Amino acid sequence: MTIPSVGILGTGSYLPEKKMMNIDLEKIVDTTDEWIVSRTGIKERRIVSDDQATSDLAYEASLKALQRAGITAEQLGLIIVATVTPDMTFPSTANLIQERLGAKKAASFDLAAACSGFLYGLTMASQSIRTGLYQYALVIGAESLSKIVDWEDRNTSVLFGDGAGAVVLGKVDEGYGFLSFELGADGGGGDFLYLPGGGSRCPATEKSVKNKQHYVKMNGKEVFKFAVRVMEQVSESVLEKAGLLKEDVALLVPHQANLRIIDAARKRLELPEDKVVVNLDKYGNMSSASIPVALDEAVRGNQVKRGDHLVLVGFGGGLTWGGCVIRWDQEMTSA
Ligand code: ACO
């Protein structure tokens, strides 16, 4: 049996309408636009409305990805939603999407690997297609981080934003699509970035709410050091596995957490600025949604053409990391 090549057939993204600028944050915490821009590169972020949940964002992004892939929801065999902000603990956000899309033949589940979640999802879904288990899979990264951020904590509130990105995976021409993957985890760094409340260790109580246990906690400096190291290592490793060199990279699509982290990785990989997708100035860090939204914008902005080698690389809470190399199969797809 020949193992088929698997790649991305269509991309889509959705950002909530409401923008929150840095000057809006100046009114809530002791910060400045100048500090946020110079330390992170973030200028604004999108915020969901009170009645919007993660599945609402994921649904909109999915419709676009399906349309661009030219398949119907009924053809999907698998739906994976990477998220740390599901609508509820269960049913999974993927189940909610499955029902809303009418993807009656699809198995569906959520995947929690923080900002690396989308890359974990891509890896699992592509292997399922390669082995013949499914023909088409929908992988979504979607977050409503504004709902788990302590708006009084300037260490975290300035960083995050809400949004969703989705891709449809399927068979592509031989030699195209995913060429290599790498995933990793270091549970020892779990307390650098975590949300203590709401699970079985610390269920919601009056006290846990009062103690702000249901908000993100972060040791920014440790995450920063880890991120710079891992972005370079993973990019080099997936390139090597694909038999490629740094100069073969047409586009790097990194996780969008901090411009200084992206720049450090870019310099170590000796890539010029125009080969790196950056959109965190507009959206902040959207965790699992950052990479698929950046990819969708690059595709729609005609930054990607058939035969290009793309490196997707990310890191996140867990700690987790992941990367892959894609030889792009689709012709340029305008908006
Ligand atoms: N506004 C103004 N001042 C601030 C702010 C703020 N929002 N936040 C911190 N400061 C202050 C600090 O209190 C400190 O003051 P001090 O010197 O008087 O003590 C000073 O600014 C410097 O603080 P640092 O923490 O040293 O700032 P740093 O340059 O490290 O930047 C940052 C902080 C932006 C958080 C950075 O460490 C970072 O980006 N880390 C990675 C975070 C990350 O990527 N998280 C997401 C991971 S992905 C996921 O899974 C969700």
Short mmCIF file of C-alpha atoms and ligand atoms in Angstrom, two decimals:
data_model
loop_
_atom_site.label_atom_id
_atom_site.label_comp_id
_atom_site.label_asym_id
_atom_site.label_seq_id
_atom_site.Cartn_x
_atom_site.Cartn_y
_atom_site.Cartn_z
CA MET A 1 0.00 0.00 0.00
CA THR A 2 1.39 3.43 -0.91
CA ILE A 3 1.16 5.95 1.89
CA PRO A 4 -0.55 9.08 0.50
CA SER A 5 0.78 12.62 0.87
CA VAL A 6 -1.44 14.74 3.09
CA GLY A 7 -1.70 18.52 3.11
CA ILE A 8 -3.89 21.55 3.67
CA LEU A 9 -6.75 21.93 1.18
CA GLY A 10 -8.31 25.11 2.59
CA THR A 11 -7.84 27.66 5.36
CA GLY A 12 -10.20 30.02 7.19
CA SER A 13 -10.19 32.39 10.12
CA TYR A 14 -12.53 34.51 12.17
CA LEU A 15 -11.78 37.43 14.49
CA PRO A 16 -14.38 39.02 16.76
CA GLU A 17 -15.30 42.57 15.77
CA LYS A 18 -14.50 44.31 19.04
CA LYS A 19 -10.99 45.78 19.19
CA MET A 20 -9.20 46.57 22.43
CA MET A 21 -6.36 49.04 22.00
CA ASN A 22 -3.39 49.46 24.34
CA ILE A 23 -4.76 52.81 25.47
CA ASP A 24 -7.92 51.00 26.62
CA LEU A 25 -5.71 48.86 28.88
CA GLU A 26 -4.05 52.00 30.28
CA LYS A 27 -7.43 52.73 31.86
CA ILE A 28 -7.58 49.35 33.61
CA VAL A 29 -4.01 48.58 34.77
CA ASP A 30 -0.77 50.47 35.40
CA THR A 31 0.67 50.16 31.89
CA THR A 32 1.37 52.24 28.79
CA ASP A 33 1.02 51.79 25.06
CA GLU A 34 4.77 52.45 24.81
CA TRP A 35 5.61 49.60 27.27
CA ILE A 36 3.33 47.09 25.57
CA VAL A 37 4.53 47.88 22.04
CA SER A 38 8.23 47.94 22.93
CA ARG A 39 8.17 44.81 25.14
CA THR A 40 5.74 42.69 23.05
CA GLY A 41 4.95 44.28 19.66
CA ILE A 42 1.22 44.12 20.40
CA LYS A 43 -0.87 47.19 19.46
CA GLU A 44 -4.41 45.86 19.68
CA ARG A 45 -6.33 42.63 20.15
CA ARG A 46 -9.86 41.33 19.42
CA ILE A 47 -12.25 40.52 22.23
CA VAL A 48 -15.39 38.36 22.08
CA SER A 49 -18.72 39.85 23.07
CA ASP A 50 -20.38 38.60 26.28
CA ASP A 51 -22.67 36.25 24.35
CA GLN A 52 -19.93 34.79 22.14
CA ALA A 53 -18.11 31.58 23.04
CA THR A 54 -15.19 29.73 21.48
CA SER A 55 -17.41 27.49 19.33
CA ASP A 56 -18.96 30.57 17.70
CA LEU A 57 -15.53 31.71 16.51
CA ALA A 58 -14.53 28.18 15.50
CA TYR A 59 -17.73 27.70 13.50
CA GLU A 60 -17.18 30.82 11.38
CA ALA A 61 -13.54 29.92 10.66
CA SER A 62 -14.59 26.36 9.74
CA LEU A 63 -17.20 27.48 7.20
CA LYS A 64 -14.53 29.42 5.33
CA ALA A 65 -11.98 26.59 5.44
CA LEU A 66 -14.55 24.09 4.12
CA GLN A 67 -15.61 26.44 1.35
CA ARG A 68 -12.02 27.07 0.26
CA ALA A 69 -11.27 23.33 0.38
CA GLY A 70 -14.30 22.71 -1.82
CA ILE A 71 -15.77 19.98 0.38
CA THR A 72 -18.93 19.72 2.46
CA ALA A 73 -19.12 19.14 6.21
CA GLU A 74 -20.67 15.73 5.53
CA GLN A 75 -17.43 14.57 3.90
CA LEU A 76 -15.43 15.15 7.10
CA GLY A 77 -14.25 12.06 8.98
CA LEU A 78 -12.63 13.92 11.87
CA ILE A 79 -12.89 17.25 13.69
CA ILE A 80 -10.25 18.34 16.21
CA VAL A 81 -10.58 21.60 18.14
CA ALA A 82 -7.38 22.73 19.84
CA THR A 83 -8.37 25.02 22.69
CA VAL A 84 -7.77 25.88 26.34
CA THR A 85 -11.00 27.88 26.45
CA PRO A 86 -13.71 25.38 25.47
CA ASP A 87 -17.35 26.47 25.72
CA MET A 88 -17.67 24.04 28.65
CA THR A 89 -15.85 21.01 30.05
CA PHE A 90 -18.08 18.66 28.10
CA PRO A 91 -19.48 18.10 25.57
CA SER A 92 -16.35 19.11 23.74
CA THR A 93 -16.29 22.22 21.58
CA ALA A 94 -15.56 19.87 18.67
CA ASN A 95 -18.87 18.08 19.35
CA LEU A 96 -20.69 21.41 19.28
CA ILE A 97 -19.05 22.25 15.95
CA GLN A 98 -19.82 18.82 14.54
CA GLU A 99 -23.52 19.34 15.23
CA ARG A 100 -23.59 22.93 14.01
CA LEU A 101 -21.80 22.12 10.75
CA GLY A 102 -23.89 19.01 10.18
CA ALA A 103 -20.75 16.88 9.95
CA LYS A 104 -22.72 13.73 10.66
CA LYS A 105 -19.97 11.26 9.78
CA ALA A 106 -17.18 12.93 11.75
CA ALA A 107 -15.61 11.80 15.01
CA SER A 108 -14.82 14.88 17.08
CA PHE A 109 -12.78 15.80 20.13
CA ASP A 110 -10.96 18.69 21.82
CA LEU A 111 -7.22 18.76 22.31
CA ALA A 112 -5.50 20.72 25.08
CA ALA A 113 -1.87 21.59 24.39
CA ALA A 114 -2.18 25.36 24.92
CA CYS A 115 -0.48 27.40 22.18
CA SER A 116 0.98 24.26 20.59
CA GLY A 117 -2.50 22.72 20.30
CA PHE A 118 -2.99 23.47 16.62
CA LEU A 119 0.31 21.76 15.73
CA TYR A 120 -0.62 18.76 17.88
CA GLY A 121 -3.97 18.64 16.06
CA LEU A 122 -2.38 18.86 12.61
CA THR A 123 -0.03 16.01 13.44
CA MET A 124 -2.77 13.69 14.72
CA ALA A 125 -5.19 14.48 11.89
CA SER A 126 -2.63 14.09 9.13
CA GLN A 127 -1.51 10.70 10.46
CA SER A 128 -5.16 9.57 10.51
CA ILE A 129 -5.50 10.41 6.84
CA ARG A 130 -2.15 8.88 5.90
CA THR A 131 -3.16 5.56 7.44
CA GLY A 132 -6.48 5.58 5.59
CA LEU A 133 -8.67 6.01 8.67
CA TYR A 134 -10.25 9.21 7.31
CA GLN A 135 -10.35 11.03 3.99
CA TYR A 136 -10.82 14.58 5.25
CA ALA A 137 -10.21 16.23 8.62
CA LEU A 138 -10.98 19.67 10.02
CA VAL A 139 -8.42 21.05 12.49
CA ILE A 140 -9.34 24.22 14.37
CA GLY A 141 -7.45 26.43 16.81
CA ALA A 142 -9.94 28.62 18.67
CA GLU A 143 -9.74 30.66 21.86
CA SER A 144 -11.68 33.16 23.95
CA LEU A 145 -8.75 33.98 26.22
CA SER A 146 -10.31 37.26 27.31
CA LYS A 147 -12.64 35.13 29.46
CA ILE A 148 -9.80 33.56 31.48
CA VAL A 149 -7.57 36.62 31.80
CA ASP A 150 -7.40 38.59 35.04
CA TRP A 151 -7.97 42.09 33.69
CA GLU A 152 -6.32 43.51 36.81
CA ASP A 153 -3.06 41.61 36.20
CA ARG A 154 -0.83 43.66 33.90
CA ASN A 155 1.59 40.73 33.50
CA THR A 156 -0.95 38.80 31.46
CA SER A 157 -3.88 41.02 30.45
CA VAL A 158 -1.87 42.97 27.87
CA LEU A 159 -0.78 39.84 26.00
CA PHE A 160 -3.82 37.86 24.94
CA GLY A 161 -6.62 38.10 22.37
CA ASP A 162 -9.52 36.07 20.96
CA GLY A 163 -9.93 34.42 17.55
CA ALA A 164 -10.11 31.22 15.54
CA GLY A 165 -8.38 29.62 12.57
CA ALA A 166 -9.26 26.40 10.78
CA VAL A 167 -7.81 24.16 8.08
CA VAL A 168 -9.16 21.21 6.10
CA LEU A 169 -6.69 18.38 5.55
CA GLY A 170 -6.83 15.80 2.80
CA LYS A 171 -4.72 13.98 0.21
CA VAL A 172 -2.48 16.10 -2.02
CA ASP A 173 -0.13 15.44 -4.95
CA GLU A 174 2.74 13.11 -4.14
CA GLY A 175 5.72 14.91 -2.59
CA TYR A 176 3.57 17.84 -1.44
CA GLY A 177 1.87 18.54 1.88
CA PHE A 178 3.39 17.72 5.27
CA LEU A 179 7.03 16.66 5.00
CA SER A 180 7.90 16.43 8.70
CA PHE A 181 6.54 16.93 12.19
CA GLU A 182 7.87 17.33 15.69
CA LEU A 183 5.98 17.49 18.97
CA GLY A 184 7.33 17.71 22.50
CA ALA A 185 6.42 18.36 26.10
CA ASP A 186 8.07 19.13 29.43
CA GLY A 187 5.56 18.77 32.23
CA GLY A 188 8.23 19.96 34.65
CA GLY A 189 7.60 23.51 33.42
CA GLY A 190 3.85 23.28 33.92
CA ASP A 191 3.73 25.95 36.58
CA PHE A 192 5.31 28.60 34.33
CA LEU A 193 1.94 29.02 32.64
CA TYR A 194 -1.26 27.53 34.00
CA LEU A 195 -4.82 27.98 35.15
CA PRO A 196 -5.26 26.35 38.57
CA GLY A 197 -9.04 26.49 39.07
CA GLY A 198 -12.01 24.75 37.55
CA GLY A 199 -10.66 21.20 37.36
CA SER A 200 -10.86 18.32 39.82
CA ARG A 201 -7.85 19.62 41.83
CA CYS A 202 -9.48 22.96 42.52
CA PRO A 203 -13.19 22.93 41.63
CA ALA A 204 -15.05 26.22 41.48
CA THR A 205 -16.01 27.45 44.95
CA GLU A 206 -16.74 30.86 46.35
CA LYS A 207 -13.21 30.85 47.77
CA SER A 208 -11.52 29.78 44.52
CA VAL A 209 -13.29 32.55 42.62
CA LYS A 210 -12.40 35.12 45.28
CA ASN A 211 -8.75 33.98 45.15
CA LYS A 212 -8.70 34.39 41.37
CA GLN A 213 -7.91 30.72 40.80
CA HIS A 214 -9.84 30.74 37.51
CA TYR A 215 -7.44 33.06 35.75
CA VAL A 216 -4.21 32.46 33.82
CA LYS A 217 -1.00 32.57 35.90
CA MET A 218 2.31 33.12 34.15
CA ASN A 219 6.02 33.41 34.83
CA GLY A 220 6.77 35.52 31.74
CA LYS A 221 10.56 35.45 32.01
CA GLU A 222 10.78 31.65 32.17
CA VAL A 223 8.33 31.24 29.30
CA PHE A 224 10.35 33.75 27.28
CA LYS A 225 13.64 31.88 27.72
CA PHE A 226 12.01 28.54 26.92
CA ALA A 227 10.27 29.99 23.85
CA VAL A 228 13.38 31.46 22.25
CA ARG A 229 15.27 28.19 22.71
CA VAL A 230 12.55 25.90 21.47
CA MET A 231 11.51 27.96 18.41
CA GLU A 232 14.99 27.67 16.93
CA GLN A 233 15.52 24.02 17.93
CA VAL A 234 12.18 22.81 16.58
CA SER A 235 12.48 24.75 13.31
CA GLU A 236 15.93 23.29 12.67
CA SER A 237 14.80 19.81 13.61
CA VAL A 238 11.75 19.74 11.29
CA LEU A 239 13.85 21.14 8.44
CA GLU A 240 16.45 18.43 8.95
CA LYS A 241 13.78 15.71 9.06
CA ALA A 242 12.40 17.07 5.77
CA GLY A 243 15.89 17.07 4.23
CA LEU A 244 15.85 20.86 3.82
CA LEU A 245 18.12 23.78 4.69
CA LYS A 246 17.31 27.17 6.22
CA GLU A 247 17.60 28.77 2.78
CA ASP A 248 14.83 26.50 1.47
CA VAL A 249 12.28 28.17 3.78
CA ALA A 250 9.84 30.38 1.86
CA LEU A 251 7.81 31.33 4.93
CA LEU A 252 8.03 30.87 8.69
CA VAL A 253 4.64 30.90 10.45
CA PRO A 254 5.51 31.14 14.15
CA HIS A 255 3.29 31.24 17.21
CA GLN A 256 2.47 34.91 17.85
CA ALA A 257 3.33 35.52 21.51
CA ASN A 258 5.93 38.28 21.51
CA LEU A 259 7.71 40.06 18.65
CA ARG A 260 11.00 39.78 20.55
CA ILE A 261 10.62 35.98 20.67
CA ILE A 262 9.82 35.83 16.95
CA ASP A 263 12.72 38.15 16.09
CA ALA A 264 15.19 36.12 18.15
CA ALA A 265 14.12 32.94 16.37
CA ARG A 266 14.18 34.65 12.97
CA LYS A 267 17.74 35.91 13.51
CA ARG A 268 18.98 32.53 14.72
CA LEU A 269 17.43 30.95 11.62
CA GLU A 270 19.00 33.71 9.47
CA LEU A 271 15.70 34.56 7.79
CA PRO A 272 14.85 38.03 6.41
CA GLU A 273 11.80 39.79 7.91
CA ASP A 274 9.67 39.28 4.79
CA LYS A 275 9.88 35.49 5.22
CA VAL A 276 8.21 35.58 8.63
CA VAL A 277 4.49 36.04 9.19
CA VAL A 278 3.74 38.52 11.98
CA ASN A 279 0.22 39.60 12.91
CA LEU A 280 0.46 39.86 16.71
CA ASP A 281 0.39 43.65 16.43
CA LYS A 282 -3.30 43.30 15.43
CA TYR A 283 -4.40 40.30 17.49
CA GLY A 284 -2.02 39.66 20.41
CA ASN A 285 -1.43 36.07 21.49
CA MET A 286 -4.46 33.93 20.58
CA SER A 287 -2.87 30.70 21.85
CA SER A 288 -3.91 27.79 19.62
CA ALA A 289 -5.57 30.18 17.14
CA SER A 290 -2.43 32.22 16.43
CA ILE A 291 -0.78 29.91 13.89
CA PRO A 292 -3.88 29.01 11.83
CA VAL A 293 -4.99 32.66 11.68
CA ALA A 294 -1.49 33.75 10.59
CA LEU A 295 -1.41 30.96 7.99
CA ASP A 296 -4.83 31.89 6.63
CA GLU A 297 -3.84 35.55 6.32
CA ALA A 298 -0.60 34.60 4.53
CA VAL A 299 -2.48 32.35 2.09
CA ARG A 300 -5.15 34.95 1.38
CA GLY A 301 -2.49 37.67 1.11
CA ASN A 302 -0.83 35.66 -1.70
CA GLN A 303 2.32 35.14 0.36
CA VAL A 304 2.27 31.42 -0.41
CA LYS A 305 2.54 29.68 -3.78
CA ARG A 306 2.62 26.07 -4.92
CA GLY A 307 5.94 24.39 -4.13
CA ASP A 308 6.84 26.80 -1.29
CA HIS A 309 8.27 25.30 1.88
CA LEU A 310 6.53 26.58 5.00
CA VAL A 311 7.71 26.04 8.57
CA LEU A 312 5.02 26.24 11.26
CA VAL A 313 6.43 26.39 14.80
CA GLY A 314 4.95 27.02 18.22
CA PHE A 315 5.33 26.67 21.97
CA GLY A 316 3.01 26.99 24.90
CA GLY A 317 1.82 26.09 28.34
CA GLY A 318 2.39 22.54 29.50
CA LEU A 319 5.11 23.15 28.58
CA THR A 320 4.56 22.01 25.01
CA TRP A 321 6.03 22.67 21.59
CA GLY A 322 5.60 21.59 18.02
CA GLY A 323 6.56 22.24 14.44
CA CYS A 324 6.10 20.98 10.90
CA VAL A 325 7.28 21.57 7.35
CA ILE A 326 4.73 21.83 4.56
CA ARG A 327 5.42 21.84 0.83
CA TRP A 328 2.45 23.92 -0.25
CA ASP A 329 0.21 22.22 -2.78
CA GLN A 330 -2.45 24.79 -3.55
CA GLU A 331 -2.24 27.52 -6.19
CA MET A 332 -2.40 31.07 -4.83
CA THR A 333 -5.79 31.65 -3.26
CA SER A 334 -6.93 35.26 -3.19
CA ALA A 335 -9.40 36.40 -0.54
N1 ACO B 1 3.06 47.40 31.76
C1 ACO B 1 4.06 48.08 32.36
N2 ACO B 1 5.02 47.49 33.06
C2 ACO B 1 4.99 46.16 33.18
C3 ACO B 1 3.98 45.38 32.59
C4 ACO B 1 2.98 46.07 31.86
N3 ACO B 1 1.96 45.42 31.25
N4 ACO B 1 4.21 44.08 32.87
C5 ACO B 1 5.32 44.03 33.61
N5 ACO B 1 5.79 45.28 33.81
C6 ACO B 1 6.97 45.71 34.54
C7 ACO B 1 7.43 44.69 35.53
O1 ACO B 1 6.74 44.81 36.75
C8 ACO B 1 8.90 45.03 35.68
O2 ACO B 1 9.03 46.11 36.55
P1 ACO B 1 10.27 46.17 37.59
O3 ACO B 1 11.49 46.19 36.73
O4 ACO B 1 9.99 47.43 38.33
O5 ACO B 1 10.15 44.93 38.42
C9 ACO B 1 9.28 45.52 34.26
O6 ACO B 1 8.05 45.87 33.61
C10 ACO B 1 9.98 44.48 33.44
O7 ACO B 1 9.22 43.29 33.56
P2 ACO B 1 9.70 41.96 32.92
O8 ACO B 1 8.84 40.84 33.36
O9 ACO B 1 11.20 41.84 33.10
O10 ACO B 1 9.42 42.28 31.38
P3 ACO B 1 9.85 41.42 30.16
O11 ACO B 1 10.72 42.21 29.28
O12 ACO B 1 10.30 40.03 30.55
O13 ACO B 1 8.47 41.26 29.39
C11 ACO B 1 6.72 39.69 29.00
C12 ACO B 1 7.40 40.61 30.00
C13 ACO B 1 6.21 40.55 27.85
C14 ACO B 1 5.56 38.99 29.66
C15 ACO B 1 7.75 38.68 28.44
O14 ACO B 1 8.44 38.08 29.52
C16 ACO B 1 7.13 37.61 27.60
O15 ACO B 1 6.62 37.88 26.52
N6 ACO B 1 7.20 36.34 28.04
C17 ACO B 1 6.63 35.25 27.30
C18 ACO B 1 5.17 35.19 27.58
C19 ACO B 1 4.44 34.26 26.66
O16 ACO B 1 4.83 34.04 25.53
N7 ACO B 1 3.32 33.72 27.14
C20 ACO B 1 2.44 32.93 26.37
C21 ACO B 1 2.96 31.58 26.11
S1 ACO B 1 1.97 30.73 25.02
C22 ACO B 1 0.61 30.01 25.78
O17 ACO B 1 0.58 28.85 26.03
C23 ACO B 1 -0.60 30.84 26.09
#
